[in-house]
Amino acid sequence: MRISFCQGLLTGAIALNLLILYYVSRAQQQMMEKRREPGKGAPKRASLPIPGIGIGSSSGSRGPGITILVREFEDFENYVADVARSFLKIRPELPFVVVADTLPYPPLALPEGVRLVVLKPAPDQPPQVSRPELYIQTEYILVVPDGVELDLGPQLDRLLKELEGEGGGPVRLVATPVLTRSAVQCLHLRVSLREWTATYAPAASGSSGSVCTALRGDAVILIRTEDLFNLSTPLSKPLMTSLFIQTSLRGWKVKLLEGPAFGSNRRPLFGSAHNQWKGDSRLKESTARLFREFGIKRVIQAEGKDQWYGCRKETERCFGTVLDDTPDYLYLDRWTPPCCLRALRETTKYVINILETSGVRYWLEGGTLLGAARHQDIIPWDYDVDLGIYLEDIPNCDYLKSLDSGSLTDANGYVWERAVEGNFYRVQYSEANHLHVDLWPFYSRNGVMTKDSWMDHKQDVEFPEHFLHPLVPMSFAGITAYAPNNHQSFLELKFGEGVVENPQYPNPAKKRLEKSKL
């Protein structure tokens, strides 16, 4: 068989392509093998641990010993380098890690061997660079405040012995005070995410130290590395506040030793009144940011002082439009934020006072009456307040009689308006915050109370007028309000038998209240 010139040319081209393909495949295979070899194919990173060590790894993955960690300090004035030198002078074998949100400015002049980890990821760096847990290979971490000095090596050994002696029980942290700083107080902390609230209370001291769930003041804290980095946000600031909120939710305790204490020659920590103000302002900002991130809107301090971090008159309310009678927070297994309940109580008291002084007959309606019967307050998961009023009394109230169109903002910032959904009235907490009280005008027809606007609610039904003759006083939200007589029968007419004794969310088809969570 004779091969033509074209056939020979085609055969040669195919052979050449096969040869090129072989060498390209060979080169790619060699490159892959080089990448799999440690130390080849990628830039070296000093002391970068093996991937996989960190969160969730077994305790055997880490060696014995303690890593010193400094987390909280201010760029504009700090003593982090002095802290590092103090510890490394006496215990030079200890790893020392400094963690910052962003690269400090001005730069820190850290001693040799101290690792600075920046939490903010950089676009030109791999993700592990901003993960402190990958740089810590010891079983324990000593969290040290700025300005603290190590003057006796056995201080660390005593803390380590105390924590090891607890054997992984409820005491998962051991702490000791910092001398010449603010006194450290041991506290009991109860965090209720359902109620968006953190409550602090004093804790009693014991003969060998106090065991509690939170500390207030300057302290050095020893914790197992795995415990710290198994928290949701292990290094959020303010560190002590963040740390104890998370550990208390897990049932962990902290043991505050009477000694040995650590020293500090930095009192006060800031050298000028301006820097002190700046530091205090940043602390206040970071505290508010932390509580927002954790969904804590009310903090009750050990002295009984209330601190609020939720919605106010000048801000929007904490939740958006309610769909299917089920506010979004119910899907998070939370109840109405306490700031919203507070605003609803204020608005209700204000509206009731105006109705009473204007001669407008009113009564607690629907779920509001149900809350009064069960709790003498708003139902913990309710998001508005309902009052029934007599239609014929509306001309007695200056705020209501002029609301045929538009709205009216009174001298106290409350907004009165005719609701767009129907023939009823609404009083909002403010122009910004739309928490509200609804006023439902009823009138009598043949001995039955009825109205002109009906909503798609089970309880929105007519009822006999005799429930309103007479109206009776009833405790509600810290005041005495008026309610239908025989409220049990009234509520069972509206909602069904046993409604007072059997709490349930407004729309069980969307979200059902589990009795075990009451």
Coordinates of C-alpha atoms in Angstrom, one line a residue:
M1 CA 0.0 0.0 0.0
R2 CA 1.5 3.3 -1.1
I3 CA 1.2 6.3 1.2
S4 CA 0.6 9.6 -0.4
F5 CA 2.4 12.8 0.6
C6 CA -0.7 14.3 2.3
Q7 CA -1.2 11.1 4.3
G8 CA 2.4 11.1 5.4
L9 CA 2.2 14.7 6.4
L10 CA -1.0 14.1 8.4
T11 CA 0.6 11.1 10.2
G12 CA 3.7 13.1 11.1
A13 CA 1.5 15.9 12.6
I14 CA -0.4 13.4 14.7
A15 CA 2.8 11.9 16.0
L16 CA 4.2 15.3 16.9
N17 CA 1.0 16.3 18.8
L18 CA 1.1 13.1 20.7
L19 CA 4.7 13.7 21.6
I20 CA 3.9 17.3 22.8
L21 CA 1.0 16.0 24.8
Y22 CA 3.2 13.5 26.6
Y23 CA 5.8 16.1 27.6
V24 CA 3.1 18.5 28.8
S25 CA 1.4 15.8 30.9
R26 CA 4.8 14.8 32.3
A27 CA 5.6 18.3 33.3
Q28 CA 2.3 18.8 35.0
Q29 CA 2.7 15.6 37.0
Q30 CA 6.2 16.7 38.2
M31 CA 4.8 20.1 39.3
M32 CA 2.0 18.4 41.3
E33 CA 4.6 16.1 43.0
K34 CA 6.7 19.1 44.0
R35 CA 3.7 20.8 45.5
R36 CA 2.9 17.8 47.6
E37 CA 6.5 17.8 49.0
P38 CA 6.7 19.8 52.3
G39 CA 8.6 23.1 51.9
K40 CA 8.3 23.0 48.1
G41 CA 6.1 24.7 45.6
A42 CA 4.9 27.4 48.1
P43 CA 6.5 30.2 50.1
K44 CA 7.7 29.2 53.6
R45 CA 5.8 30.6 56.6
A46 CA 7.8 30.6 59.8
S47 CA 6.3 28.4 62.5
L48 CA 3.0 27.9 60.6
P49 CA 1.4 24.8 62.1
I50 CA 0.2 21.8 60.1
P51 CA -3.3 22.5 58.7
G52 CA -6.0 20.7 60.7
I53 CA -4.5 21.5 64.2
G54 CA -6.9 23.9 65.9
I55 CA -10.6 23.9 66.4
G56 CA -11.9 20.5 67.2
S57 CA -8.6 18.7 67.4
S58 CA -7.9 16.3 70.2
S59 CA -5.9 17.5 73.2
G60 CA -3.1 15.1 72.1
S61 CA -2.5 17.4 69.1
R62 CA -0.9 20.0 71.3
G63 CA 2.1 19.8 73.5
P64 CA 2.4 20.7 77.2
G65 CA 3.0 24.2 78.3
I66 CA 1.5 27.7 78.1
T67 CA 1.3 30.3 75.4
I68 CA 1.1 33.9 76.5
L69 CA -1.6 35.8 74.6
V70 CA -2.1 39.6 74.7
R71 CA -5.4 40.6 72.9
E72 CA -6.6 43.9 74.3
F73 CA -4.5 47.0 73.8
E74 CA -4.8 50.4 72.1
D75 CA -2.7 51.4 69.1
F76 CA -2.3 55.0 70.3
E77 CA -0.7 54.0 73.7
N78 CA 0.2 50.5 74.9
Y79 CA 2.9 48.5 76.7
V80 CA 2.7 45.3 74.8
A81 CA 6.4 45.2 74.1
D82 CA 7.2 45.7 77.8
V83 CA 4.8 42.9 78.7
A84 CA 6.5 40.6 76.2
R85 CA 10.0 41.4 77.5
S86 CA 8.9 41.0 81.1
F87 CA 7.6 37.4 80.5
L88 CA 10.4 36.3 78.2
K89 CA 13.1 37.6 80.6
I90 CA 12.0 35.1 83.2
R91 CA 10.4 32.4 81.0
P92 CA 12.2 32.7 77.6
E93 CA 10.9 29.3 76.5
L94 CA 7.2 30.4 76.5
P95 CA 5.6 31.2 73.1
F96 CA 4.2 34.7 73.0
V97 CA 1.4 35.8 70.7
V98 CA -0.1 39.2 70.2
V99 CA -3.5 39.4 68.5
A100 CA -4.8 42.6 66.8
D101 CA -7.9 43.3 64.7
T102 CA -5.8 45.2 62.1
L103 CA -2.1 45.9 61.7
P104 CA -1.2 48.3 64.6
Y105 CA -0.3 51.8 63.8
P106 CA 2.2 53.0 64.9
P107 CA 3.9 49.5 64.5
L108 CA 4.6 47.5 67.6
A109 CA 8.4 47.1 68.4
L110 CA 8.1 43.5 69.6
P111 CA 11.0 41.4 70.9
E112 CA 12.4 38.7 68.6
G113 CA 10.3 35.6 68.6
V114 CA 7.0 37.3 69.5
R115 CA 4.3 36.4 66.9
L116 CA 1.8 39.2 65.8
V117 CA -1.4 37.8 64.3
V118 CA -3.8 40.2 62.5
L119 CA -7.4 39.0 62.5
K120 CA -8.4 41.0 59.4
P121 CA -7.8 38.8 56.4
A122 CA -5.5 40.2 53.7
P123 CA -6.3 39.6 50.0
D124 CA -2.8 38.5 49.2
Q125 CA -2.4 36.0 52.1
P126 CA -3.8 32.5 52.7
P127 CA -6.7 32.3 55.3
Q128 CA -4.6 30.6 58.0
V129 CA -2.5 33.7 58.4
S130 CA -5.4 35.4 60.3
R131 CA -6.3 32.4 62.5
P132 CA -4.4 32.6 65.8
E133 CA -5.3 29.0 66.8
L134 CA -3.0 27.7 64.1
Y135 CA 0.0 29.4 65.7
I136 CA -0.6 28.1 69.3
Q137 CA 0.7 24.6 69.9
T138 CA 0.6 24.5 73.7
E139 CA -2.2 22.9 75.7
Y140 CA -2.9 26.1 77.7
I141 CA -3.2 29.8 77.0
L142 CA -2.5 32.6 79.5
V143 CA -4.6 35.7 78.6
V144 CA -2.7 38.8 79.9
P145 CA -4.0 42.4 80.0
D146 CA -1.8 45.2 78.6
G147 CA 0.8 46.5 81.1
V148 CA 1.1 43.3 83.2
E149 CA 4.5 42.1 84.2
L150 CA 5.9 38.7 85.3
D151 CA 8.1 39.0 88.3
L152 CA 8.0 35.4 89.6
G153 CA 8.1 32.3 87.4
P154 CA 6.2 30.1 89.9
Q155 CA 3.1 32.3 89.3
L156 CA 2.4 30.4 86.1
D157 CA 3.1 27.0 87.6
R158 CA 0.5 27.7 90.4
L159 CA -2.2 28.7 87.9
L160 CA -1.4 25.6 85.8
K161 CA -1.5 23.3 88.8
E162 CA -4.9 24.7 89.8
L163 CA -6.4 24.3 86.4
E164 CA -5.0 20.8 85.9
G165 CA -6.4 19.9 89.4
E166 CA -9.9 20.7 88.3
G167 CA -9.7 17.7 85.9
G168 CA -11.9 19.2 83.1
G169 CA -14.9 19.7 85.4
P170 CA -17.1 22.8 85.5
V171 CA -14.2 25.0 86.4
R172 CA -12.6 25.6 83.0
L173 CA -10.7 28.8 83.7
V174 CA -8.4 29.9 86.5
A175 CA -7.7 33.6 87.2
T176 CA -5.6 35.8 89.5
P177 CA -5.8 39.6 90.1
V178 CA -3.5 42.2 88.8
L179 CA -2.1 44.3 91.6
T180 CA -2.3 48.1 91.6
R181 CA -5.2 47.8 89.1
S182 CA -9.0 47.8 89.7
A183 CA -10.1 45.2 92.2
V184 CA -11.3 42.0 90.6
Q185 CA -14.9 41.0 91.5
C186 CA -16.3 37.5 91.1
L187 CA -19.8 37.5 89.7
H188 CA -22.6 35.2 88.8
L189 CA -23.7 35.7 85.2
R190 CA -27.0 34.5 83.8
V191 CA -27.5 34.9 80.1
S192 CA -31.0 34.4 78.6
L193 CA -30.8 34.6 74.8
R194 CA -34.5 34.0 74.7
E195 CA -35.0 37.2 76.7
W196 CA -32.0 39.0 75.1
T197 CA -30.7 39.7 78.6
A198 CA -27.5 39.3 80.6
T199 CA -27.8 39.6 84.4
Y200 CA -24.9 39.9 86.8
A201 CA -25.0 39.3 90.5
P202 CA -22.4 39.3 93.3
A203 CA -20.8 35.9 94.2
A204 CA -19.7 34.9 97.6
S205 CA -15.9 34.3 98.3
G206 CA -14.5 31.1 99.5
S207 CA -11.6 30.3 101.7
S208 CA -9.4 29.1 98.8
G209 CA -10.7 31.5 96.2
S210 CA -14.0 32.2 94.6
V211 CA -15.8 30.1 92.0
C212 CA -18.2 32.0 89.8
T213 CA -19.2 32.5 86.1
A214 CA -17.7 35.9 85.4
L215 CA -15.1 38.4 86.5
R216 CA -15.0 42.2 86.6
G217 CA -11.7 44.0 86.8
D218 CA -8.2 43.3 85.7
A219 CA -7.1 39.7 85.9
V220 CA -4.8 37.2 84.2
I221 CA -6.7 34.1 83.0
L222 CA -5.5 30.6 82.2
I223 CA -7.7 28.5 79.9
R224 CA -7.2 25.4 77.8
T225 CA -6.4 26.2 74.2
E226 CA -9.1 23.9 72.9
D227 CA -11.7 25.4 75.2
L228 CA -10.9 28.9 74.1
F229 CA -11.0 28.2 70.4
N230 CA -14.1 26.1 70.6
L231 CA -16.0 29.2 71.6
S232 CA -18.1 30.8 68.9
T233 CA -16.0 34.0 68.8
P234 CA -13.0 33.4 71.1
L235 CA -11.3 36.7 70.7
S236 CA -14.1 39.3 70.5
K237 CA -13.6 42.5 72.3
P238 CA -14.1 43.5 75.1
L239 CA -12.4 40.1 75.8
M240 CA -13.5 39.5 79.4
T241 CA -17.1 40.4 78.7
S242 CA -17.2 38.3 75.5
L243 CA -15.4 35.4 77.1
F244 CA -17.7 35.0 80.1
I245 CA -20.9 35.4 78.2
Q246 CA -19.9 32.5 76.0
T247 CA -18.5 30.3 78.9
S248 CA -21.5 30.9 81.1
L249 CA -23.8 29.7 78.4
R250 CA -21.8 26.5 78.3
G251 CA -22.1 26.1 82.1
W252 CA -18.3 26.7 82.6
K253 CA -17.0 28.4 85.8
V254 CA -14.0 30.4 86.6
K255 CA -11.9 30.1 89.8
L256 CA -10.5 33.4 91.1
L257 CA -7.4 32.7 93.2
E258 CA -6.5 35.0 96.1
G259 CA -2.8 34.7 95.0
P260 CA -0.3 34.8 93.5
A261 CA -1.2 38.1 91.8
F262 CA 0.6 39.7 88.9
G263 CA 2.1 43.1 89.0
S264 CA 1.8 46.2 86.8
N265 CA 3.7 49.4 87.0
R266 CA 1.2 51.1 84.6
R267 CA -1.4 52.8 86.7
P268 CA -3.3 54.4 85.2
L269 CA -2.8 52.5 81.9
F270 CA -3.0 55.8 79.8
G271 CA -0.6 58.6 80.3
S272 CA -3.0 61.5 79.6
A273 CA -6.6 62.5 80.2
H274 CA -7.2 62.6 76.4
N275 CA -5.9 59.0 75.9
Q276 CA -7.9 57.9 78.9
W277 CA -11.1 59.4 77.4
K278 CA -10.2 57.8 74.0
G279 CA -9.7 54.4 75.6
D280 CA -13.0 54.7 77.5
S281 CA -14.8 55.7 74.4
R282 CA -13.5 52.8 72.4
L283 CA -14.4 50.4 75.2
K284 CA -17.9 51.7 75.3
E285 CA -18.2 51.3 71.5
S286 CA -16.8 47.8 71.5
T287 CA -19.1 46.8 74.3
A288 CA -22.2 48.0 72.5
R289 CA -21.0 46.3 69.3
L290 CA -20.4 43.0 71.1
F291 CA -23.9 43.0 72.7
R292 CA -25.5 43.8 69.3
E293 CA -23.6 40.9 67.7
F294 CA -24.6 38.5 70.6
G295 CA -28.2 39.7 70.5
I296 CA -28.2 41.0 74.1
K297 CA -30.3 44.2 74.4
R298 CA -30.5 44.5 78.2
V299 CA -27.7 44.1 80.8
I300 CA -28.5 44.2 84.5
Q301 CA -25.4 45.0 86.4
A302 CA -24.6 43.6 89.9
E303 CA -25.6 46.9 91.5
G304 CA -29.0 46.6 89.9
K305 CA -28.3 49.2 87.2
D306 CA -30.0 48.6 83.8
Q307 CA -28.0 49.2 80.6
W308 CA -30.0 49.1 77.3
Y309 CA -28.5 48.2 73.9
G310 CA -31.7 47.8 71.9
C311 CA -34.1 50.1 70.1
R312 CA -35.0 53.6 71.4
K313 CA -37.4 56.3 70.6
E314 CA -35.0 57.8 68.0
T315 CA -34.2 54.4 66.3
E316 CA -36.2 51.8 64.4
R317 CA -37.7 48.9 66.3
C318 CA -35.7 45.7 66.6
F319 CA -37.8 43.7 64.1
G320 CA -39.3 44.3 60.7
T321 CA -42.7 43.6 59.1
V322 CA -44.5 40.7 60.9
L323 CA -45.7 38.0 58.5
D324 CA -48.3 35.3 59.4
D325 CA -48.6 36.8 62.9
T326 CA -45.1 35.4 63.6
P327 CA -42.3 37.9 64.1
D328 CA -38.8 36.9 62.9
Y329 CA -37.4 36.5 66.4
L330 CA -39.7 33.6 67.2
Y331 CA -37.9 31.6 64.5
L332 CA -34.7 32.2 66.4
D333 CA -36.4 30.7 69.6
R334 CA -36.3 34.2 71.1
W335 CA -39.1 36.2 72.6
T336 CA -39.9 39.9 72.2
P337 CA -36.7 42.0 72.9
P338 CA -37.0 43.7 76.3
C339 CA -36.5 47.2 74.8
C340 CA -39.5 46.6 72.6
L341 CA -41.6 45.5 75.6
R342 CA -40.5 48.5 77.5
A343 CA -41.5 50.8 74.7
L344 CA -44.9 49.1 74.4
R345 CA -45.5 49.5 78.1
E346 CA -44.6 53.2 77.9
T347 CA -46.9 53.8 75.0
T348 CA -49.7 51.9 76.6
K349 CA -49.5 53.8 79.8
Y350 CA -49.4 57.1 77.9
V351 CA -52.4 56.2 75.7
I352 CA -54.5 54.9 78.6
N353 CA -53.9 58.1 80.6
I354 CA -55.0 60.2 77.6
L355 CA -58.1 58.0 77.1
E356 CA -59.1 58.2 80.8
T357 CA -58.6 62.0 81.1
S358 CA -60.5 62.5 77.8
G359 CA -63.5 60.4 78.9
V360 CA -63.0 57.6 76.3
R361 CA -64.2 54.2 77.6
Y362 CA -61.6 51.5 76.8
W363 CA -60.8 47.9 77.7
L364 CA -57.9 45.5 77.2
E365 CA -58.6 43.5 74.0
G366 CA -57.5 40.2 72.4
G367 CA -53.9 39.1 73.2
T368 CA -53.4 42.1 75.5
L369 CA -56.2 40.9 77.8
L370 CA -54.7 37.4 77.5
G371 CA -51.4 38.8 78.7
A372 CA -53.0 40.6 81.6
A373 CA -54.8 37.4 82.7
R374 CA -51.6 35.3 82.5
H375 CA -48.8 37.6 83.4
Q376 CA -50.4 40.9 84.5
D377 CA -48.2 42.2 81.6
I378 CA -47.7 42.0 77.8
I379 CA -47.3 38.4 76.6
P380 CA -43.5 37.8 76.4
W381 CA -43.7 37.1 72.7
D382 CA -46.3 39.7 71.7
Y383 CA -45.3 42.7 69.5
D384 CA -48.2 45.2 69.9
V385 CA -51.0 46.2 72.3
D386 CA -54.7 46.1 71.5
L387 CA -57.4 48.3 73.2
G388 CA -61.1 48.4 72.5
I389 CA -62.8 51.7 72.7
Y390 CA -66.4 53.0 72.2
L391 CA -66.9 54.5 68.8
E392 CA -69.2 57.1 70.2
D393 CA -66.5 58.4 72.6
I394 CA -64.0 59.3 69.9
P395 CA -65.1 63.0 69.7
N396 CA -64.1 63.3 73.3
C397 CA -60.4 62.9 72.5
D398 CA -58.7 65.7 70.6
Y399 CA -56.0 63.3 69.2
L400 CA -58.5 61.0 67.7
K401 CA -61.3 63.2 66.4
S402 CA -59.0 65.0 64.0
L403 CA -57.6 61.9 62.4
D404 CA -59.9 61.5 59.4
S405 CA -56.8 61.7 57.3
G406 CA -53.1 62.0 57.9
S407 CA -51.3 61.6 61.2
L408 CA -50.5 63.7 64.3
T409 CA -47.2 63.8 66.3
D410 CA -47.9 65.1 69.8
A411 CA -45.6 67.1 72.0
N412 CA -44.1 63.9 73.5
G413 CA -43.2 62.4 70.1
Y414 CA -46.0 59.8 69.9
V415 CA -47.6 59.5 66.5
W416 CA -51.4 59.2 66.3
E417 CA -52.9 58.0 63.0
R418 CA -55.8 56.2 61.3
A419 CA -54.5 52.8 60.3
V420 CA -54.2 52.2 56.6
E421 CA -55.4 48.5 57.1
G422 CA -58.9 49.5 58.2
N423 CA -61.2 51.7 60.3
F424 CA -59.2 51.8 63.5
Y425 CA -56.5 53.9 65.1
R426 CA -52.8 53.4 65.9
V427 CA -50.5 55.2 68.3
Q428 CA -46.8 54.7 67.5
Y429 CA -44.0 55.0 69.9
S430 CA -42.3 57.6 67.7
E431 CA -41.8 58.6 64.0
A432 CA -38.8 56.3 63.8
N433 CA -39.9 53.5 66.1
H434 CA -43.2 51.9 65.0
L435 CA -44.0 49.9 68.0
H436 CA -47.6 50.7 68.6
V437 CA -50.9 50.5 70.4
D438 CA -54.0 49.7 68.2
L439 CA -57.3 51.3 69.2
W440 CA -60.4 49.3 67.9
P441 CA -63.7 51.3 67.8
F442 CA -66.7 49.1 68.8
Y443 CA -70.4 50.0 68.9
S444 CA -73.4 48.3 70.2
R445 CA -76.0 46.7 67.9
N446 CA -78.9 44.9 69.5
G447 CA -76.8 44.2 72.6
V448 CA -73.8 42.9 70.6
M449 CA -70.5 44.8 70.3
T450 CA -69.4 45.0 66.7
K451 CA -67.1 47.2 64.5
D452 CA -66.6 48.2 60.9
S453 CA -63.2 46.7 60.3
W454 CA -62.4 43.0 60.7
M455 CA -59.0 41.4 60.5
D456 CA -58.2 37.8 59.6
H457 CA -57.6 36.9 63.2
K458 CA -59.3 34.1 65.2
Q459 CA -60.1 36.4 68.1
D460 CA -61.6 39.1 66.0
V461 CA -65.3 38.4 66.6
E462 CA -68.4 40.1 68.0
F463 CA -69.3 39.7 71.6
P464 CA -72.2 40.5 74.0
E465 CA -72.2 44.0 75.4
H466 CA -72.7 42.7 78.9
F467 CA -69.0 41.9 79.2
L468 CA -68.5 45.7 79.3
H469 CA -71.1 46.4 81.9
P470 CA -69.4 47.1 84.1
L471 CA -65.7 47.4 83.1
V472 CA -63.5 46.2 85.9
P473 CA -60.0 47.2 87.0
M474 CA -57.1 44.8 86.1
S475 CA -53.4 44.9 86.7
F476 CA -51.4 45.3 83.5
A477 CA -47.9 46.4 82.7
G478 CA -47.4 48.2 86.1
I479 CA -50.7 50.1 86.0
T480 CA -54.4 49.4 86.7
A481 CA -56.3 49.3 83.4
Y482 CA -59.9 48.5 82.6
A483 CA -61.0 45.1 81.3
P484 CA -64.2 43.2 80.5
N485 CA -65.9 41.6 83.5
N486 CA -65.5 37.8 83.6
H487 CA -62.4 38.0 81.5
Q488 CA -62.0 34.2 81.4
S489 CA -65.3 33.7 79.6
F490 CA -64.5 36.7 77.3
L491 CA -61.2 35.2 76.3
E492 CA -62.6 31.7 75.7
L493 CA -65.2 33.3 73.5
K494 CA -62.5 35.0 71.5
F495 CA -59.8 32.2 71.5
G496 CA -61.3 29.0 72.6
E497 CA -61.6 27.0 75.8
G498 CA -58.5 26.7 78.0
V499 CA -56.7 29.6 76.3
V500 CA -55.5 31.2 79.5
E501 CA -54.0 27.9 80.9
N502 CA -52.4 26.7 77.6
P503 CA -50.0 29.3 76.1
Q504 CA -49.3 29.1 72.4
Y505 CA -47.7 31.3 69.7
P506 CA -50.1 33.3 67.5
N507 CA -49.7 31.0 64.5
P508 CA -48.8 27.5 65.6
A509 CA -48.8 26.4 62.0
K510 CA -45.7 28.5 61.4
K511 CA -44.0 28.3 64.8
R512 CA -45.2 26.3 67.7
L513 CA -44.4 27.0 71.4
E514 CA -42.8 24.0 73.0
K515 CA -44.1 23.6 76.6
S516 CA -40.7 22.5 77.7
K517 CA -39.3 26.0 77.0
L518 CA -41.8 27.8 79.2

